[in-house]
Tab-separated table of C-alpha atoms in Angstrom:
chain	number	residue	atom	x	y	z
A	9	ASP	CA	3.208	-0.429	7.622
A	10	ALA	CA	3.839	2.665	6.174
A	11	LYS	CA	6.080	4.830	9.130
A	12	THR	CA	6.826	8.222	9.099
A	13	THR	CA	9.433	10.193	11.742
A	14	GLN	CA	9.081	13.510	13.004
A	15	PRO	CA	10.755	15.297	15.651
A	16	ASN	CA	8.380	15.557	18.558
A	17	SER	CA	8.419	19.316	19.205
A	18	MET	CA	10.314	22.527	17.487
A	19	GLU	CA	9.974	26.168	18.186
A	20	SER	CA	9.704	28.790	16.003
A	21	ASN	CA	9.387	32.712	16.845
A	22	GLU	CA	6.338	34.642	15.106
A	23	GLU	CA	6.661	35.362	11.184
A	24	GLU	CA	9.453	33.936	10.685
A	25	PRO	CA	9.725	30.336	8.449
A	26	VAL	CA	9.493	27.082	9.767
A	27	HIS	CA	10.720	23.776	8.491
A	28	LEU	CA	9.168	20.433	9.943
A	29	PRO	CA	10.937	17.369	8.553
A	30	CYS	CA	9.488	14.303	7.669
A	31	ASN	CA	10.936	10.538	6.759
A	32	HIS	CA	9.297	8.474	5.641
A	33	SER	CA	12.102	5.915	3.800
A	34	THR	CA	9.696	2.987	3.548
A	35	ILE	CA	7.048	4.936	0.788
A	36	SER	CA	5.849	3.058	-1.743
A	37	GLY	CA	5.644	4.048	-5.451
A	38	THR	CA	2.681	5.586	-5.876
A	39	ASP	CA	2.054	6.828	-2.032
A	40	TYR	CA	0.997	10.728	-1.602
A	41	ILE	CA	2.260	12.510	1.031
A	42	HIS	CA	-0.084	14.263	3.395
A	43	TRP	CA	0.168	16.714	6.135
A	44	TYR	CA	-2.128	17.404	8.183
A	45	ARG	CA	-2.062	20.097	11.458
A	46	GLN	CA	-4.452	19.484	14.267
A	47	LEU	CA	-5.446	22.224	16.980
A	48	PRO	CA	-6.475	21.538	20.439
A	49	SER	CA	-9.677	19.540	20.478
A	50	GLN	CA	-10.152	19.674	17.128
A	51	GLY	CA	-10.247	17.532	14.282
A	52	PRO	CA	-6.951	17.297	11.645
A	53	GLU	CA	-7.212	19.944	8.671
A	54	TYR	CA	-5.683	19.193	5.716
A	55	VAL	CA	-2.765	21.011	5.158
A	56	ILE	CA	-1.231	20.103	2.123
A	57	HIS	CA	0.140	16.823	-0.131
A	58	GLY	CA	2.220	16.034	-3.162
A	59	LEU	CA	3.488	13.045	-4.972
A	60	THR	CA	6.910	13.661	-6.639
A	61	SER	CA	6.854	17.641	-7.210
A	62	ASN	CA	7.425	20.390	-5.071
A	63	VAL	CA	3.852	22.022	-3.850
A	64	ASN	CA	2.800	25.423	-2.593
A	65	ASN	CA	-0.666	26.242	-1.684
A	66	ARG	CA	-2.067	29.251	0.312
A	67	MET	CA	-1.543	27.722	3.891
A	68	ALA	CA	2.415	25.836	2.832
A	69	SER	CA	4.830	24.671	1.104
A	70	LEU	CA	5.455	21.062	1.063
A	71	ALA	CA	9.593	19.918	-0.522
A	72	ILE	CA	10.280	16.652	-1.161
A	73	ALA	CA	13.057	14.914	-1.887
A	74	GLU	CA	14.357	13.433	-5.004
A	75	ASP	CA	14.448	9.927	-3.668
A	76	ARG	CA	11.044	10.742	-2.360
A	77	LYS	CA	12.496	8.792	1.904
A	78	SER	CA	11.507	12.641	3.286
A	79	SER	CA	10.127	16.021	2.587
A	80	THR	CA	9.991	18.605	4.210
A	81	LEU	CA	6.192	21.163	5.131
A	82	ILE	CA	6.974	24.791	5.354
A	83	LEU	CA	5.221	27.612	6.678
A	84	HIS	CA	6.695	30.852	5.264
A	85	ARG	CA	5.865	32.903	8.285
A	86	ALA	CA	4.362	31.673	11.494
A	87	THR	CA	1.822	33.148	13.390
A	88	LEU	CA	0.302	32.126	16.737
A	89	ARG	CA	-2.341	30.525	14.589
A	90	ASP	CA	0.370	28.126	13.288
A	91	ALA	CA	0.456	26.565	16.634
A	92	ALA	CA	-0.589	22.841	16.034
A	93	VAL	CA	0.394	19.492	16.386
A	94	TYR	CA	1.603	18.768	12.414
A	95	TYR	CA	1.028	15.132	11.222
A	96	CYS	CA	3.103	13.988	7.575
A	97	ILE	CA	0.688	10.695	6.807
A	98	LEU	CA	1.459	8.123	4.245
A	99	ARG	CA	-1.280	5.901	2.795
A	100	ASP	CA	-0.755	2.297	3.678
A	101	ARG	CA	-1.909	0.196	1.099
A	102	GLY	CA	-1.390	-3.261	2.701
A	103	SER	CA	-4.296	-5.794	2.099
A	104	GLY	CA	-5.142	-3.596	-0.772
A	105	THR	CA	-7.594	-0.943	0.896
A	106	TYR	CA	-5.454	2.454	1.833
A	107	LYS	CA	-5.372	2.691	5.736
A	108	TYR	CA	-4.049	6.618	7.086
A	109	ILE	CA	-1.731	6.034	9.795
A	110	PHE	CA	-0.630	8.730	11.808
A	111	GLY	CA	2.496	8.653	13.582
A	112	THR	CA	3.586	11.053	16.471
A	113	GLY	CA	3.531	14.040	14.760
A	114	THR	CA	5.286	17.527	15.984
A	115	ARG	CA	4.241	19.688	18.373
A	116	LEU	CA	4.842	23.480	16.836
A	117	LYS	CA	5.022	26.083	19.349
A	118	VAL	CA	4.960	29.661	17.867
A	119	LEU	CA	6.307	32.521	20.251
A	120	ALA	CA	5.588	35.777	20.257
B	19	GLY	CA	-14.154	22.433	0.452
B	20	ALA	CA	-15.708	19.200	1.558
B	21	VAL	CA	-17.527	18.706	4.896
B	22	VAL	CA	-17.349	16.066	7.291
B	23	SER	CA	-19.437	16.560	10.151
B	24	GLN	CA	-19.687	14.524	13.335
B	25	HIS	CA	-22.500	14.631	16.016
B	26	PRO	CA	-22.693	14.906	18.738
B	27	SER	CA	-19.323	16.884	19.748
B	28	TRP	CA	-19.342	15.749	23.203
B	29	VAL	CA	-21.373	13.398	25.604
B	30	ILE	CA	-21.183	12.205	29.058
B	31	CYS	CA	-22.807	8.831	29.918
B	32	LYS	CA	-22.839	6.334	32.296
B	33	SER	CA	-21.272	3.083	32.369
B	34	GLY	CA	-22.584	0.419	30.915
B	35	THR	CA	-24.905	2.890	28.786
B	36	SER	CA	-24.146	2.782	24.625
B	37	VAL	CA	-23.614	6.032	23.195
B	38	LYS	CA	-23.656	6.416	19.355
B	39	ILE	CA	-21.577	9.193	17.382
B	40	GLU	CA	-22.791	10.192	13.693
B	41	CYS	CA	-20.640	11.189	10.711
B	42	ARG	CA	-21.350	12.282	7.902
B	43	SER	CA	-20.041	13.823	4.561
B	44	LEU	CA	-21.920	16.471	4.102
B	45	ASP	CA	-21.501	17.782	0.595
B	46	PHE	CA	-19.814	14.392	-1.265
B	47	GLN	CA	-19.686	10.813	-1.338
B	48	ALA	CA	-18.225	8.704	0.923
B	49	THR	CA	-17.803	5.002	0.224
B	50	THR	CA	-14.994	4.911	2.460
B	51	MET	CA	-14.632	6.329	5.772
B	52	PHE	CA	-12.096	6.034	8.850
B	53	TRP	CA	-12.972	5.769	12.979
B	54	TYR	CA	-9.804	7.011	14.641
B	55	ARG	CA	-9.646	7.142	18.879
B	56	GLN	CA	-7.100	9.613	20.556
B	57	PHE	CA	-6.312	10.144	23.916
B	58	PRO	CA	-4.819	13.055	25.727
B	59	LYS	CA	-1.110	14.437	24.587
B	60	GLN	CA	-1.282	10.676	22.281
B	61	SER	CA	-1.691	11.058	18.340
B	62	LEU	CA	-4.528	9.471	16.277
B	63	MET	CA	-5.242	6.177	16.111
B	64	LEU	CA	-7.305	4.202	14.096
B	65	MET	CA	-9.903	1.930	14.810
B	66	ALA	CA	-11.179	1.087	12.142
B	67	THR	CA	-12.410	1.576	8.378
B	68	SER	CA	-15.969	1.929	7.243
B	69	ASN	CA	-17.226	0.636	4.020
B	70	GLU	CA	-20.670	1.377	2.466
B	71	GLY	CA	-23.021	-1.425	1.993
B	72	SER	CA	-20.181	-4.103	3.699
B	73	LYS	CA	-18.400	-4.451	7.031
B	74	ALA	CA	-15.992	-2.011	8.579
B	75	THR	CA	-12.101	-3.912	8.589
B	76	TYR	CA	-10.863	-2.843	12.360
B	77	GLU	CA	-7.472	-2.710	13.411
B	78	GLN	CA	-6.101	-5.250	15.773
B	79	GLY	CA	-6.762	-4.939	19.496
B	80	VAL	CA	-10.052	-3.114	18.637
B	81	GLU	CA	-12.845	-5.384	19.725
B	82	LYS	CA	-15.709	-5.056	16.761
B	83	ASP	CA	-18.328	-6.210	19.313
B	84	LYS	CA	-17.868	-3.408	21.599
B	85	PHE	CA	-16.870	-0.871	18.623
B	86	LEU	CA	-19.959	-1.132	16.353
B	87	ILE	CA	-19.693	0.328	12.687
B	88	ASN	CA	-22.331	1.048	10.723
B	89	HIS	CA	-21.863	2.876	7.092
B	90	ALA	CA	-25.610	2.819	5.661
B	91	SER	CA	-25.320	5.577	3.327
B	92	LEU	CA	-22.691	6.873	1.221
B	93	THR	CA	-22.950	10.006	3.920
B	94	LEU	CA	-23.062	8.428	7.090
B	95	SER	CA	-20.844	6.367	9.043
B	96	THR	CA	-22.285	5.705	12.822
B	97	LEU	CA	-20.116	4.250	16.103
B	98	THR	CA	-21.554	2.835	19.020
B	99	VAL	CA	-19.901	2.427	21.741
B	100	THR	CA	-21.595	-0.551	23.707
B	101	SER	CA	-21.860	-0.710	27.489
B	102	ALA	CA	-19.029	1.966	27.927
B	103	HIS	CA	-16.886	2.255	30.448
B	104	PRO	CA	-14.900	5.118	32.299
B	105	GLU	CA	-12.261	3.676	30.235
B	106	ASP	CA	-13.182	4.049	26.744
B	107	SER	CA	-13.504	8.035	27.937
B	108	SER	CA	-11.840	9.213	24.623
B	109	PHE	CA	-11.875	11.748	22.069
B	110	TYR	CA	-13.415	10.257	18.709
B	111	ILE	CA	-12.777	11.463	15.113
B	112	CYS	CA	-14.016	10.345	11.905
B	113	SER	CA	-12.820	11.017	8.559
B	114	ALA	CA	-14.015	10.353	5.326
B	115	ARG	CA	-12.139	9.673	1.896
B	116	SER	CA	-12.245	12.054	-0.919
B	117	GLY	CA	-12.600	11.209	-4.346
B	118	TYR	CA	-9.226	12.805	-5.437
B	119	GLN	CA	-6.785	10.425	-7.024
B	120	SER	CA	-4.662	11.523	-4.329
B	121	GLY	CA	-7.187	10.763	-1.785
B	122	GLU	CA	-6.947	13.630	0.531
B	123	LEU	CA	-8.957	12.664	3.895
B	124	PHE	CA	-11.487	15.537	5.912
B	125	PHE	CA	-11.402	14.762	9.490
B	126	GLY	CA	-14.892	15.715	11.310
B	127	GLU	CA	-14.839	17.979	14.381
B	128	GLY	CA	-13.921	14.946	17.017
B	129	SER	CA	-16.867	13.656	19.394
B	130	ARG	CA	-15.250	13.820	23.086
B	131	LEU	CA	-17.082	11.008	25.452
B	132	THR	CA	-16.338	10.803	28.944
B	133	VAL	CA	-17.930	7.778	30.614
B	134	LEU	CA	-18.312	8.294	34.200
């Protein structure tokens, strides 16, 4: 299974940037890197995805290492509403089907 | 963006009864849906992959006779927890894969099952 490794928790002050790292050394050549976040008692919410190049959208930026074995989700200005568990996910291409396996995620705490 | 809706959002049932949870893709067709289970303070655990018009593919350790999955149309998948017991109490979440090449997932709001 394609696996990801993330720190269990991180803290950030409000209005400051946050860099959430993810290691995925077993990534396959055509696997996209997806990031989702989950607020308490809700389903995960899509944040951003990328393949090789860095990506930006209104929510965040995604920086992908040149060897694609790691990536970093960047929240430019953390707000209290960004407190959530952030998951970095790869598609698992085992058995010819695409499965999305969640790791433990990073619980982000934003301090006012 | 694409929307996936689950129903019910929460359900309480007696031990031994069966509970059905529906997952609908509201504005797109989903040939593949995924069912996850999440216990408190834990990550999402993939239970099965639901394929429209064919049998679901279950993950190792998930009892297919206990968690019945039906994906009869391109917009609806159902998960039935049969003969539920207190240990089946959990947060069940479905997701549908978009048709985009990158394959983003869209998740439902989740269904919290409490078995008394």
